[in-house]
Amino acid sequence: MPDVATTATRIGCGAGFAGDRFEPALDLLERGNLDYLVLECLAERTIAAGTLRRRTDPQGGYDPFLERRLAPLLPVAAARGVKLVTNLGAADPTAGGEAAARLARRLGLDLAIAVVTGDDVSASLDIDRPALEDGLPLGDHGRLVSAHAYLGADAVKTALDAGADLVITGRVADPSLFVGCLAHHRGWDLADTALAAHGTLVGHLLECAGQVTGGYFADPPLSEVPGLAHLGFPLAEVTDTEAVITKLPGTGGRIDAATVAEQLAYEIGDPSCYPTPDVRADFTAVTVENLGGDRVKVAGARGSRAPDDLKVSVGYQDGYRCEAEIDYAGTGARRRAELAGAIVRERTAGLFRQFHEDLLGVDPVRQPDGQPLPGSGRCRLSLTARANDADTAARLGEEVTALYTNGPAGGGGVRVTTEPVLGVLSSTVGRAAATVSVAVARSGA
C-alpha cells in the first residue's frame, strides 16, 4: 500500500454506459499509470433488459459486451497491477463473474475475481410501496420484471480488501464504484462523511466517462470541443482533500472549469443534498479551479449521514411499441407523406394507447454521383404507436407496409420494428432487504 499522505491515487473511467466506446479504456490502462480502472456500464433500463434476457437464456443476464470489453484489458491490468472494477455483471453478476473467469483462463491469467451480489430485491419487494415519480403503488404500473437496489461502496471495498484483481458487480450506485476503490487504496473509514462526500464528488465527475472530457459539452458554435472522434476518457489524481480531473495527452476533448462544472451539476437534483448509499453529499461549496493543460482541481465537498433506505430501480412491462417509417421522394413528397399519415390515422383510430406522427427531413433526392437532383425532395413519414399487447402494436407496421400499393404514389423504404416497452420506476427499500455478499475466487490459469 502506498504512503497515501504523499501519493495521490490514480483512478480512471473506461466506460460511462453500456454502449460506450472500447478503445479509450485500453489507452488509459497503457498510458495512465493507473491504480484503478472503473467501467460503469449500467443504466436503469440496462439491468431490466438483462432480467428479461435471463428468461430465455439463464446465463444471459450479464452485459453482452463483458468479454469484448475485458479481453484487451485483463492482460495489461494484470501486468501493471491495476485493479478493475465494473458493473458488467448487470442482472446476473454471478454468471458475469463465471464468464470473466473463463476469459481469464483463455488468456492464461490466474486472477482473483470478486463477485458482488445482493442488489436483486425483486423477491422481497412490496408492490404496494409508492413510486417516487408519482406516489402510486408500484404494482399499479404494470407487471414488475426487476427490482435492483443501489448498493454502496462498502461492497467494493470489501472485495478489494480481500485481494480481488477484478470486481464484478450488479447494481452499485455509480459514484460508489469509485468511492470503494478510494476507500480501499487510501484506508478511508466510510463512516467519515467528509471522505465519503469527497470520493462521491470524484466518482460523480468520472462516472459518465467522456461527458466530463467534453462529449456532453459539445454544442457548436456555442461550445466547441476538439477531437471528438478520438475523445479521451477521464482520470483523477485523488488525495484525501482534493482531486485533479484530467485526461491523457494527445486525446480529443477538453477538460476545463466549464466541462467539469457541467458534469458536477448532471443528474444530482438538489446540489446541497445528493443522496447515495454512502453519504448525503453537499456540492454547494465545491471549488473548480483551472490548472491549464486539461487539468482541473476540485475540492470542498461536504457530507452528512447516508439515508436509512436504499434507492431501488424497478423495471416493469409497459406494453409494446411499434415504429414504422416510409419514404416519399420527388415532386410533392411532403404532401404525399402527409396523406399517408392521414390514411394510417383513419384506419387505426382508437386502436392504440398512444400515437405519434413525424415528418423527417425535406432533403433533395440524391443522384448516383451523390449530387442533389434539381427540383426534387424527400420526406420520410415516421409513425410510433403504443399498445397493451404485441399484436395490436404490430397493426401499425401492417398498415404502413400496405401503403406500398394502397397509399400515395411512390412510397418505399418501409422499416418496421415492434418491441416490448420496459418502464422504469424508482422507490426505496430498507437496507436489510439487500443481503450483500462478496465472493472471491481465483480463475486459475
Short mmCIF file of C-alpha atoms in Angstrom, two decimals:
data_model
loop_
_atom_site.label_atom_id
_atom_site.label_comp_id
_atom_site.label_asym_id
_atom_site.label_seq_id
_atom_site.Cartn_x
_atom_site.Cartn_y
_atom_site.Cartn_z
CA MET A 1 0.00 0.00 0.00
CA PRO A 2 1.45 3.43 -0.91
CA ASP A 3 2.08 6.27 1.51
CA VAL A 4 -1.23 7.99 0.84
CA ALA A 5 -0.16 11.04 2.80
CA THR A 6 2.18 11.95 -0.05
CA THR A 7 0.88 9.95 -3.02
CA ALA A 8 -2.30 10.55 -5.00
CA THR A 9 -4.47 7.65 -6.06
CA ARG A 10 -4.88 7.48 -9.84
CA ILE A 11 -8.27 6.21 -10.95
CA GLY A 12 -9.74 6.25 -14.44
CA CYS A 13 -13.12 5.62 -16.03
CA GLY A 14 -13.05 3.40 -19.10
CA ALA A 15 -16.79 3.34 -19.88
CA GLY A 16 -19.74 5.51 -18.95
CA PHE A 17 -22.62 3.39 -20.25
CA ALA A 18 -23.32 0.01 -21.83
CA GLY A 19 -22.78 1.18 -25.40
CA ASP A 20 -19.66 3.23 -24.80
CA ARG A 21 -16.53 3.10 -26.95
CA PHE A 22 -14.00 0.36 -26.25
CA GLU A 23 -10.56 1.77 -27.08
CA PRO A 24 -10.27 4.62 -24.52
CA ALA A 25 -10.18 2.15 -21.62
CA LEU A 26 -7.15 0.37 -23.05
CA ASP A 27 -5.45 3.71 -23.68
CA LEU A 28 -5.99 4.66 -20.05
CA LEU A 29 -4.51 1.36 -18.90
CA GLU A 30 -1.48 1.61 -21.14
CA ARG A 31 -0.61 5.27 -20.60
CA GLY A 32 -2.44 6.45 -17.50
CA ASN A 33 -0.22 4.96 -14.77
CA LEU A 34 -3.42 3.97 -13.01
CA ASP A 35 -4.10 2.26 -9.73
CA TYR A 36 -7.74 1.52 -10.64
CA LEU A 37 -9.88 1.47 -13.76
CA VAL A 38 -13.66 1.53 -13.43
CA LEU A 39 -16.06 0.50 -16.19
CA GLU A 40 -19.51 1.92 -15.41
CA CYS A 41 -21.87 0.26 -17.89
CA LEU A 42 -25.23 0.02 -16.17
CA ALA A 43 -28.27 2.23 -16.70
CA GLU A 44 -31.74 1.67 -15.26
CA ARG A 45 -33.16 0.08 -18.41
CA THR A 46 -29.95 -1.90 -19.00
CA ILE A 47 -30.42 -4.01 -15.90
CA ALA A 48 -34.14 -4.54 -16.57
CA ALA A 49 -33.26 -5.70 -20.09
CA GLY A 50 -30.76 -8.15 -18.60
CA THR A 51 -33.50 -9.59 -16.42
CA LEU A 52 -35.67 -10.18 -19.49
CA ARG A 53 -32.76 -11.87 -21.32
CA ARG A 54 -32.42 -14.34 -18.45
CA ARG A 55 -35.94 -15.62 -19.16
CA THR A 56 -34.79 -17.09 -22.46
CA ASP A 57 -31.12 -17.61 -21.58
CA PRO A 58 -30.37 -18.45 -17.93
CA GLN A 59 -26.78 -17.25 -18.44
CA GLY A 60 -27.76 -14.11 -20.36
CA GLY A 61 -28.24 -11.63 -17.55
CA TYR A 62 -24.79 -10.06 -17.58
CA ASP A 63 -23.70 -7.40 -20.05
CA PRO A 64 -23.34 -8.93 -23.54
CA PHE A 65 -20.17 -6.88 -24.08
CA LEU A 66 -18.44 -8.25 -20.96
CA GLU A 67 -15.94 -10.47 -22.79
CA ARG A 68 -15.30 -7.94 -25.54
CA ARG A 69 -14.59 -5.16 -23.05
CA LEU A 70 -12.43 -7.20 -20.70
CA ALA A 71 -10.41 -9.26 -23.21
CA PRO A 72 -7.93 -6.50 -24.15
CA LEU A 73 -7.83 -5.08 -20.62
CA LEU A 74 -7.13 -8.08 -18.41
CA PRO A 75 -3.59 -8.86 -19.63
CA VAL A 76 -2.49 -5.22 -19.39
CA ALA A 77 -4.11 -4.71 -15.99
CA ALA A 78 -2.52 -7.89 -14.65
CA ALA A 79 0.92 -6.91 -15.93
CA ARG A 80 0.70 -3.43 -14.41
CA GLY A 81 -1.08 -4.27 -11.19
CA VAL A 82 -4.16 -2.21 -11.99
CA LYS A 83 -7.37 -3.24 -10.25
CA LEU A 84 -10.51 -3.37 -12.43
CA VAL A 85 -13.96 -2.63 -11.02
CA THR A 86 -17.08 -2.91 -13.16
CA ASN A 87 -20.84 -3.39 -13.02
CA LEU A 88 -20.79 -5.52 -16.19
CA GLY A 89 -22.45 -8.21 -14.07
CA ALA A 90 -25.72 -6.34 -14.68
CA ALA A 91 -28.71 -8.56 -13.81
CA ASP A 92 -26.57 -11.64 -13.06
CA PRO A 93 -23.16 -10.80 -11.57
CA THR A 94 -22.56 -14.45 -10.67
CA ALA A 95 -22.79 -15.52 -14.32
CA GLY A 96 -20.76 -12.45 -15.24
CA GLY A 97 -18.03 -13.49 -12.83
CA GLU A 98 -18.02 -17.00 -14.28
CA ALA A 99 -17.70 -15.59 -17.79
CA ALA A 100 -14.83 -13.36 -16.67
CA ALA A 101 -13.07 -16.35 -15.09
CA ARG A 102 -13.40 -18.37 -18.32
CA LEU A 103 -12.00 -15.43 -20.25
CA ALA A 104 -9.06 -15.09 -17.85
CA ARG A 105 -8.23 -18.77 -18.23
CA ARG A 106 -8.33 -18.49 -22.03
CA LEU A 107 -5.87 -15.61 -21.72
CA GLY A 108 -3.60 -17.65 -19.44
CA LEU A 109 -4.25 -15.43 -16.43
CA ASP A 110 -4.85 -16.53 -12.85
CA LEU A 111 -6.84 -13.66 -11.36
CA ALA A 112 -8.66 -13.15 -8.09
CA ILE A 113 -12.19 -12.31 -9.23
CA ALA A 114 -14.74 -10.94 -6.78
CA VAL A 115 -18.47 -11.13 -7.41
CA VAL A 116 -20.78 -8.78 -5.52
CA THR A 117 -24.41 -9.90 -5.20
CA GLY A 118 -27.42 -8.83 -3.19
CA ASP A 119 -28.77 -5.93 -5.22
CA ASP A 120 -31.63 -8.04 -6.64
CA VAL A 121 -34.52 -7.43 -4.24
CA SER A 122 -37.33 -8.49 -6.57
CA ALA A 123 -38.32 -11.48 -4.42
CA SER A 124 -38.99 -9.33 -1.36
CA LEU A 125 -40.20 -6.09 -2.94
CA ASP A 126 -43.52 -4.82 -1.62
CA ILE A 127 -45.53 -3.88 -4.71
CA ASP A 128 -47.64 -1.56 -2.58
CA ARG A 129 -44.65 0.71 -1.95
CA PRO A 130 -45.08 4.08 -3.66
CA ALA A 131 -43.09 5.02 -6.74
CA LEU A 132 -41.02 8.14 -6.20
CA GLU A 133 -42.13 9.52 -9.56
CA ASP A 134 -45.89 9.69 -8.94
CA GLY A 135 -46.63 8.30 -5.47
CA LEU A 136 -48.75 5.44 -6.84
CA PRO A 137 -48.14 1.85 -5.71
CA LEU A 138 -45.51 0.10 -7.81
CA GLY A 139 -47.92 -2.68 -8.70
CA ASP A 140 -50.34 -0.24 -10.31
CA HIS A 141 -47.97 0.47 -13.19
CA GLY A 142 -47.80 -2.97 -14.77
CA ARG A 143 -46.16 -6.35 -14.35
CA LEU A 144 -42.88 -5.90 -12.48
CA VAL A 145 -39.91 -7.62 -14.12
CA SER A 146 -36.97 -6.47 -11.99
CA ALA A 147 -36.05 -4.65 -8.80
CA HIS A 148 -32.46 -3.80 -8.00
CA ALA A 149 -31.26 -1.81 -5.01
CA TYR A 150 -28.35 0.57 -5.34
CA LEU A 151 -25.57 -0.89 -3.21
CA GLY A 152 -22.81 1.24 -1.76
CA ALA A 153 -19.03 1.47 -1.71
CA ASP A 154 -18.62 -0.93 1.20
CA ALA A 155 -19.17 -3.95 -1.04
CA VAL A 156 -16.48 -2.81 -3.50
CA LYS A 157 -14.07 -2.02 -0.66
CA THR A 158 -14.68 -5.44 0.89
CA ALA A 159 -13.88 -7.13 -2.43
CA LEU A 160 -10.66 -5.18 -2.87
CA ASP A 161 -9.68 -5.69 0.77
CA ALA A 162 -9.97 -9.44 0.07
CA GLY A 163 -7.36 -9.16 -2.68
CA ALA A 164 -9.54 -9.02 -5.79
CA ASP A 165 -7.88 -8.12 -9.09
CA LEU A 166 -11.25 -7.79 -10.82
CA VAL A 167 -14.55 -6.88 -9.16
CA ILE A 168 -17.80 -7.76 -10.94
CA THR A 169 -20.95 -6.17 -9.55
CA GLY A 170 -24.57 -5.72 -10.44
CA ARG A 171 -26.36 -2.53 -9.39
CA VAL A 172 -23.99 -0.41 -7.33
CA ALA A 173 -24.52 3.34 -7.24
CA ASP A 174 -22.32 4.86 -9.95
CA PRO A 175 -20.10 7.02 -7.72
CA SER A 176 -19.86 4.22 -5.16
CA LEU A 177 -17.79 2.14 -7.60
CA PHE A 178 -15.11 4.82 -7.33
CA VAL A 179 -15.59 5.51 -3.62
CA GLY A 180 -14.96 1.84 -2.88
CA CYS A 181 -11.65 1.93 -4.76
CA LEU A 182 -10.53 5.09 -2.99
CA ALA A 183 -11.58 3.81 0.43
CA HIS A 184 -9.57 0.62 -0.08
CA HIS A 185 -6.49 2.32 -1.50
CA ARG A 186 -6.37 5.21 0.92
CA GLY A 187 -7.59 3.41 4.02
CA TRP A 188 -10.71 5.52 4.41
CA ASP A 189 -13.34 4.79 7.01
CA LEU A 190 -16.58 5.02 5.04
CA ALA A 191 -18.30 6.32 8.16
CA ASP A 192 -16.26 9.52 7.71
CA THR A 193 -18.81 11.61 5.84
CA ALA A 194 -16.24 14.17 4.68
CA LEU A 195 -14.18 11.49 2.95
CA ALA A 196 -17.26 9.72 1.59
CA ALA A 197 -18.51 13.01 0.13
CA HIS A 198 -15.10 13.77 -1.36
CA GLY A 199 -14.98 10.36 -3.00
CA THR A 200 -18.55 10.80 -4.24
CA LEU A 201 -17.55 14.09 -5.86
CA VAL A 202 -14.72 12.34 -7.71
CA GLY A 203 -16.90 9.41 -8.70
CA HIS A 204 -19.69 11.65 -9.91
CA LEU A 205 -17.31 13.59 -12.15
CA LEU A 206 -15.77 10.43 -13.62
CA GLU A 207 -18.76 8.08 -13.86
CA CYS A 208 -20.02 9.18 -17.29
CA ALA A 209 -16.56 8.89 -18.87
CA GLY A 210 -16.44 11.12 -21.96
CA GLN A 211 -19.08 13.52 -20.70
CA VAL A 212 -16.59 15.35 -18.47
CA THR A 213 -13.97 15.46 -21.23
CA GLY A 214 -16.34 17.36 -23.50
CA GLY A 215 -18.62 14.78 -25.08
CA TYR A 216 -21.76 16.17 -23.47
CA PHE A 217 -20.45 19.73 -23.63
CA ALA A 218 -20.09 19.99 -27.41
CA ASP A 219 -22.72 22.32 -28.88
CA PRO A 220 -21.25 24.31 -31.77
CA PRO A 221 -20.89 27.20 -32.17
CA LEU A 222 -21.67 27.93 -28.51
CA SER A 223 -19.17 25.43 -27.13
CA GLU A 224 -16.53 23.87 -29.36
CA VAL A 225 -14.76 20.66 -28.40
CA PRO A 226 -11.79 19.45 -30.47
CA GLY A 227 -11.13 15.86 -31.50
CA LEU A 228 -14.46 14.28 -30.59
CA ALA A 229 -13.81 11.38 -32.97
CA HIS A 230 -10.97 10.36 -30.64
CA LEU A 231 -12.36 11.57 -27.32
CA GLY A 232 -10.15 10.78 -24.35
CA PHE A 233 -11.72 9.38 -21.20
CA PRO A 234 -11.02 10.90 -17.78
CA LEU A 235 -8.83 10.01 -14.86
CA ALA A 236 -8.42 11.60 -11.46
CA GLU A 237 -5.44 12.12 -9.18
CA VAL A 238 -7.01 11.92 -5.73
CA THR A 239 -5.74 12.87 -2.28
CA ASP A 240 -7.77 13.00 0.91
CA THR A 241 -8.81 16.63 0.38
CA GLU A 242 -8.72 17.39 -3.34
CA ALA A 243 -8.59 15.82 -6.77
CA VAL A 244 -7.32 16.76 -10.21
CA ILE A 245 -9.53 15.71 -13.12
CA THR A 246 -7.56 15.23 -16.33
CA LYS A 247 -7.14 13.11 -19.46
CA LEU A 248 -4.30 11.57 -21.41
CA PRO A 249 -2.14 13.81 -23.61
CA GLY A 250 -2.88 13.59 -27.31
CA THR A 251 -6.51 12.54 -26.89
CA GLY A 252 -9.51 14.50 -28.10
CA GLY A 253 -11.83 16.56 -25.97
CA ARG A 254 -11.18 19.19 -23.34
CA ILE A 255 -11.15 19.40 -19.57
CA ASP A 256 -11.62 22.82 -18.06
CA ALA A 257 -13.75 24.50 -15.44
CA ALA A 258 -16.73 24.65 -17.80
CA THR A 259 -16.82 20.93 -18.69
CA VAL A 260 -16.24 19.91 -15.07
CA ALA A 261 -18.89 22.29 -13.71
CA GLU A 262 -21.42 20.96 -16.22
CA GLN A 263 -20.79 17.37 -15.15
CA LEU A 264 -20.88 18.41 -11.49
CA ALA A 265 -24.49 19.53 -11.95
CA TYR A 266 -25.51 16.48 -14.00
CA GLU A 267 -28.44 14.47 -12.56
CA ILE A 268 -27.88 15.45 -8.93
CA GLY A 269 -31.15 17.24 -8.21
CA ASP A 270 -30.52 19.31 -5.09
CA PRO A 271 -26.78 20.18 -5.02
CA SER A 272 -26.95 20.63 -1.25
CA CYS A 273 -28.20 17.08 -0.72
CA TYR A 274 -27.20 14.45 -3.27
CA PRO A 275 -28.11 11.15 -1.57
CA THR A 276 -26.14 7.99 -2.30
CA PRO A 277 -25.87 4.74 -0.33
CA ASP A 278 -22.67 6.12 1.24
CA VAL A 279 -23.47 9.72 2.14
CA ARG A 280 -25.67 12.73 1.59
CA ALA A 281 -23.24 14.83 -0.41
CA ASP A 282 -23.32 18.62 -0.41
CA PHE A 283 -21.67 20.11 -3.50
CA THR A 284 -22.62 23.75 -2.88
CA ALA A 285 -19.15 24.69 -1.61
CA VAL A 286 -17.19 22.74 -4.23
CA THR A 287 -14.42 24.74 -5.90
CA VAL A 288 -13.46 24.13 -9.53
CA GLU A 289 -10.05 25.53 -10.45
CA ASN A 290 -8.46 25.55 -13.90
CA LEU A 291 -4.84 24.43 -13.74
CA GLY A 292 -4.33 24.52 -17.51
CA GLY A 293 -3.31 21.72 -19.83
CA ASP A 294 -6.61 19.83 -19.43
CA ARG A 295 -6.25 19.71 -15.65
CA VAL A 296 -8.90 20.91 -13.20
CA LYS A 297 -8.65 20.79 -9.40
CA VAL A 298 -11.81 20.17 -7.37
CA ALA A 299 -12.32 20.25 -3.61
CA GLY A 300 -14.83 21.27 -0.99
CA ALA A 301 -17.49 18.54 -0.96
CA ARG A 302 -19.22 18.13 2.37
CA GLY A 303 -21.30 15.27 3.68
CA SER A 304 -23.81 14.10 6.23
CA ARG A 305 -25.11 10.69 7.27
CA ALA A 306 -26.29 8.40 4.47
CA PRO A 307 -30.04 7.74 4.05
CA ASP A 308 -31.55 4.93 6.10
CA ASP A 309 -33.08 3.34 2.99
CA LEU A 310 -31.62 2.32 -0.36
CA LYS A 311 -32.97 3.52 -3.66
CA VAL A 312 -34.34 0.71 -5.81
CA SER A 313 -34.77 0.75 -9.58
CA VAL A 314 -37.87 -1.15 -10.67
CA GLY A 315 -38.47 -2.35 -14.21
CA TYR A 316 -41.97 -3.14 -15.39
CA GLN A 317 -43.66 -4.30 -18.59
CA ASP A 318 -45.29 -1.22 -20.10
CA GLY A 319 -46.93 -2.67 -23.20
CA TYR A 320 -45.47 -2.71 -26.71
CA ARG A 321 -44.25 -0.12 -29.15
CA CYS A 322 -44.26 -0.25 -32.94
CA GLU A 323 -42.21 2.16 -35.03
CA ALA A 324 -42.91 2.29 -38.75
CA GLU A 325 -41.46 4.54 -41.46
CA ILE A 326 -41.93 5.04 -45.19
CA ASP A 327 -40.18 7.34 -47.67
CA TYR A 328 -41.63 9.58 -50.35
CA ALA A 329 -39.41 11.32 -52.88
CA GLY A 330 -39.68 13.74 -55.76
CA THR A 331 -42.21 16.44 -56.51
CA GLY A 332 -44.91 16.68 -53.85
CA ALA A 333 -43.08 14.34 -51.46
CA ARG A 334 -44.27 16.14 -48.35
CA ARG A 335 -47.91 16.24 -49.48
CA ARG A 336 -47.86 12.51 -50.20
CA ALA A 337 -46.25 11.77 -46.82
CA GLU A 338 -48.93 13.81 -45.08
CA LEU A 339 -51.64 11.92 -46.98
CA ALA A 340 -50.07 8.60 -46.00
CA GLY A 341 -50.15 9.63 -42.35
CA ALA A 342 -53.81 10.60 -42.62
CA ILE A 343 -54.65 7.20 -44.13
CA VAL A 344 -52.98 5.31 -41.28
CA ARG A 345 -54.61 7.53 -38.66
CA GLU A 346 -58.04 6.84 -40.10
CA ARG A 347 -57.52 3.08 -40.33
CA THR A 348 -56.17 2.75 -36.78
CA ALA A 349 -58.36 5.28 -34.97
CA GLY A 350 -58.90 4.28 -31.34
CA LEU A 351 -56.63 1.26 -31.59
CA PHE A 352 -53.55 2.44 -29.69
CA ARG A 353 -52.75 3.87 -26.27
CA GLN A 354 -50.52 6.46 -27.90
CA PHE A 355 -49.87 7.52 -31.47
CA HIS A 356 -47.25 9.95 -32.79
CA GLU A 357 -46.56 11.17 -36.29
CA ASP A 358 -43.47 12.99 -37.54
CA LEU A 359 -42.20 14.13 -40.93
CA LEU A 360 -38.45 13.75 -41.12
CA GLY A 361 -36.40 15.90 -43.45
CA VAL A 362 -37.19 17.65 -46.68
CA ASP A 363 -33.89 16.92 -48.37
CA PRO A 364 -33.28 16.53 -52.12
CA VAL A 365 -33.12 13.16 -53.80
CA ARG A 366 -29.51 12.17 -54.50
CA GLN A 367 -28.26 11.11 -57.92
CA PRO A 368 -25.84 8.16 -58.28
CA ASP A 369 -22.88 10.55 -58.04
CA GLY A 370 -24.19 11.92 -54.75
CA GLN A 371 -25.28 15.27 -56.14
CA PRO A 372 -28.80 16.55 -55.44
CA LEU A 373 -31.37 16.15 -58.18
CA PRO A 374 -32.62 19.66 -59.02
CA GLY A 375 -36.21 20.33 -58.01
CA SER A 376 -36.54 17.08 -56.09
CA GLY A 377 -37.43 16.49 -52.46
CA ARG A 378 -37.66 13.70 -49.94
CA CYS A 379 -39.86 13.29 -46.91
CA ARG A 380 -39.93 10.33 -44.52
CA LEU A 381 -43.09 9.59 -42.58
CA SER A 382 -42.28 8.26 -39.12
CA LEU A 383 -45.10 6.80 -37.01
CA THR A 384 -44.96 5.41 -33.49
CA ALA A 385 -47.74 3.62 -31.60
CA ARG A 386 -48.04 2.13 -28.12
CA ALA A 387 -50.44 -0.69 -27.24
CA ASN A 388 -51.00 -3.12 -24.40
CA ASP A 389 -50.23 -6.21 -26.50
CA ALA A 390 -47.82 -7.04 -29.30
CA ASP A 391 -50.44 -7.96 -31.90
CA THR A 392 -52.22 -4.63 -31.56
CA ALA A 393 -48.97 -2.68 -31.73
CA ALA A 394 -47.93 -4.62 -34.84
CA ARG A 395 -51.03 -3.39 -36.67
CA LEU A 396 -49.26 -0.07 -37.23
CA GLY A 397 -46.50 -1.79 -39.18
CA GLU A 398 -49.02 -3.73 -41.23
CA GLU A 399 -50.85 -0.56 -42.22
CA VAL A 400 -47.67 1.29 -43.17
CA THR A 401 -46.45 -1.67 -45.23
CA ALA A 402 -49.79 -1.74 -47.06
CA LEU A 403 -49.16 1.81 -48.25
CA TYR A 404 -46.83 0.40 -50.91
CA THR A 405 -49.84 -0.20 -53.16
CA ASN A 406 -52.76 1.27 -51.23
CA GLY A 407 -51.43 4.69 -50.35
CA PRO A 408 -49.98 7.65 -52.21
CA ALA A 409 -47.74 7.04 -55.19
CA GLY A 410 -44.05 6.38 -54.86
CA GLY A 411 -43.71 5.10 -51.29
CA GLY A 412 -40.67 2.99 -50.45
CA GLY A 413 -38.08 2.06 -47.85
CA VAL A 414 -40.52 0.79 -45.25
CA ARG A 415 -38.98 -0.15 -41.92
CA VAL A 416 -40.97 -1.65 -39.07
CA THR A 417 -39.93 -2.54 -35.52
CA THR A 418 -42.20 -3.92 -32.82
CA GLU A 419 -40.78 -4.47 -29.35
CA PRO A 420 -41.80 -4.64 -25.69
CA VAL A 421 -41.52 -1.44 -23.68
CA LEU A 422 -39.66 -1.53 -20.39
CA GLY A 423 -40.81 1.13 -17.99
CA VAL A 424 -38.56 2.19 -15.12
CA LEU A 425 -39.63 3.49 -11.72
CA SER A 426 -37.80 4.35 -8.53
CA SER A 427 -38.68 3.53 -4.95
CA THR A 428 -36.87 2.76 -1.70
CA VAL A 429 -36.27 -0.32 0.42
CA GLY A 430 -34.79 -0.83 3.84
CA ARG A 431 -31.11 -1.72 3.81
CA ALA A 432 -31.91 -5.12 5.29
CA ALA A 433 -33.73 -6.02 2.06
CA ALA A 434 -30.39 -6.21 0.24
CA THR A 435 -28.41 -9.19 1.51
CA VAL A 436 -24.98 -8.24 0.20
CA SER A 437 -22.44 -10.98 -0.44
CA VAL A 438 -18.88 -10.76 -1.74
CA ALA A 439 -17.33 -13.96 -3.07
CA VAL A 440 -13.69 -14.03 -4.21
CA ALA A 441 -12.20 -16.92 -6.15
CA ARG A 442 -9.18 -17.39 -8.38
CA SER A 443 -9.84 -18.01 -12.04
CA GLY A 444 -6.96 -20.45 -12.37
CA ALA A 445 -4.71 -20.23 -15.42
#
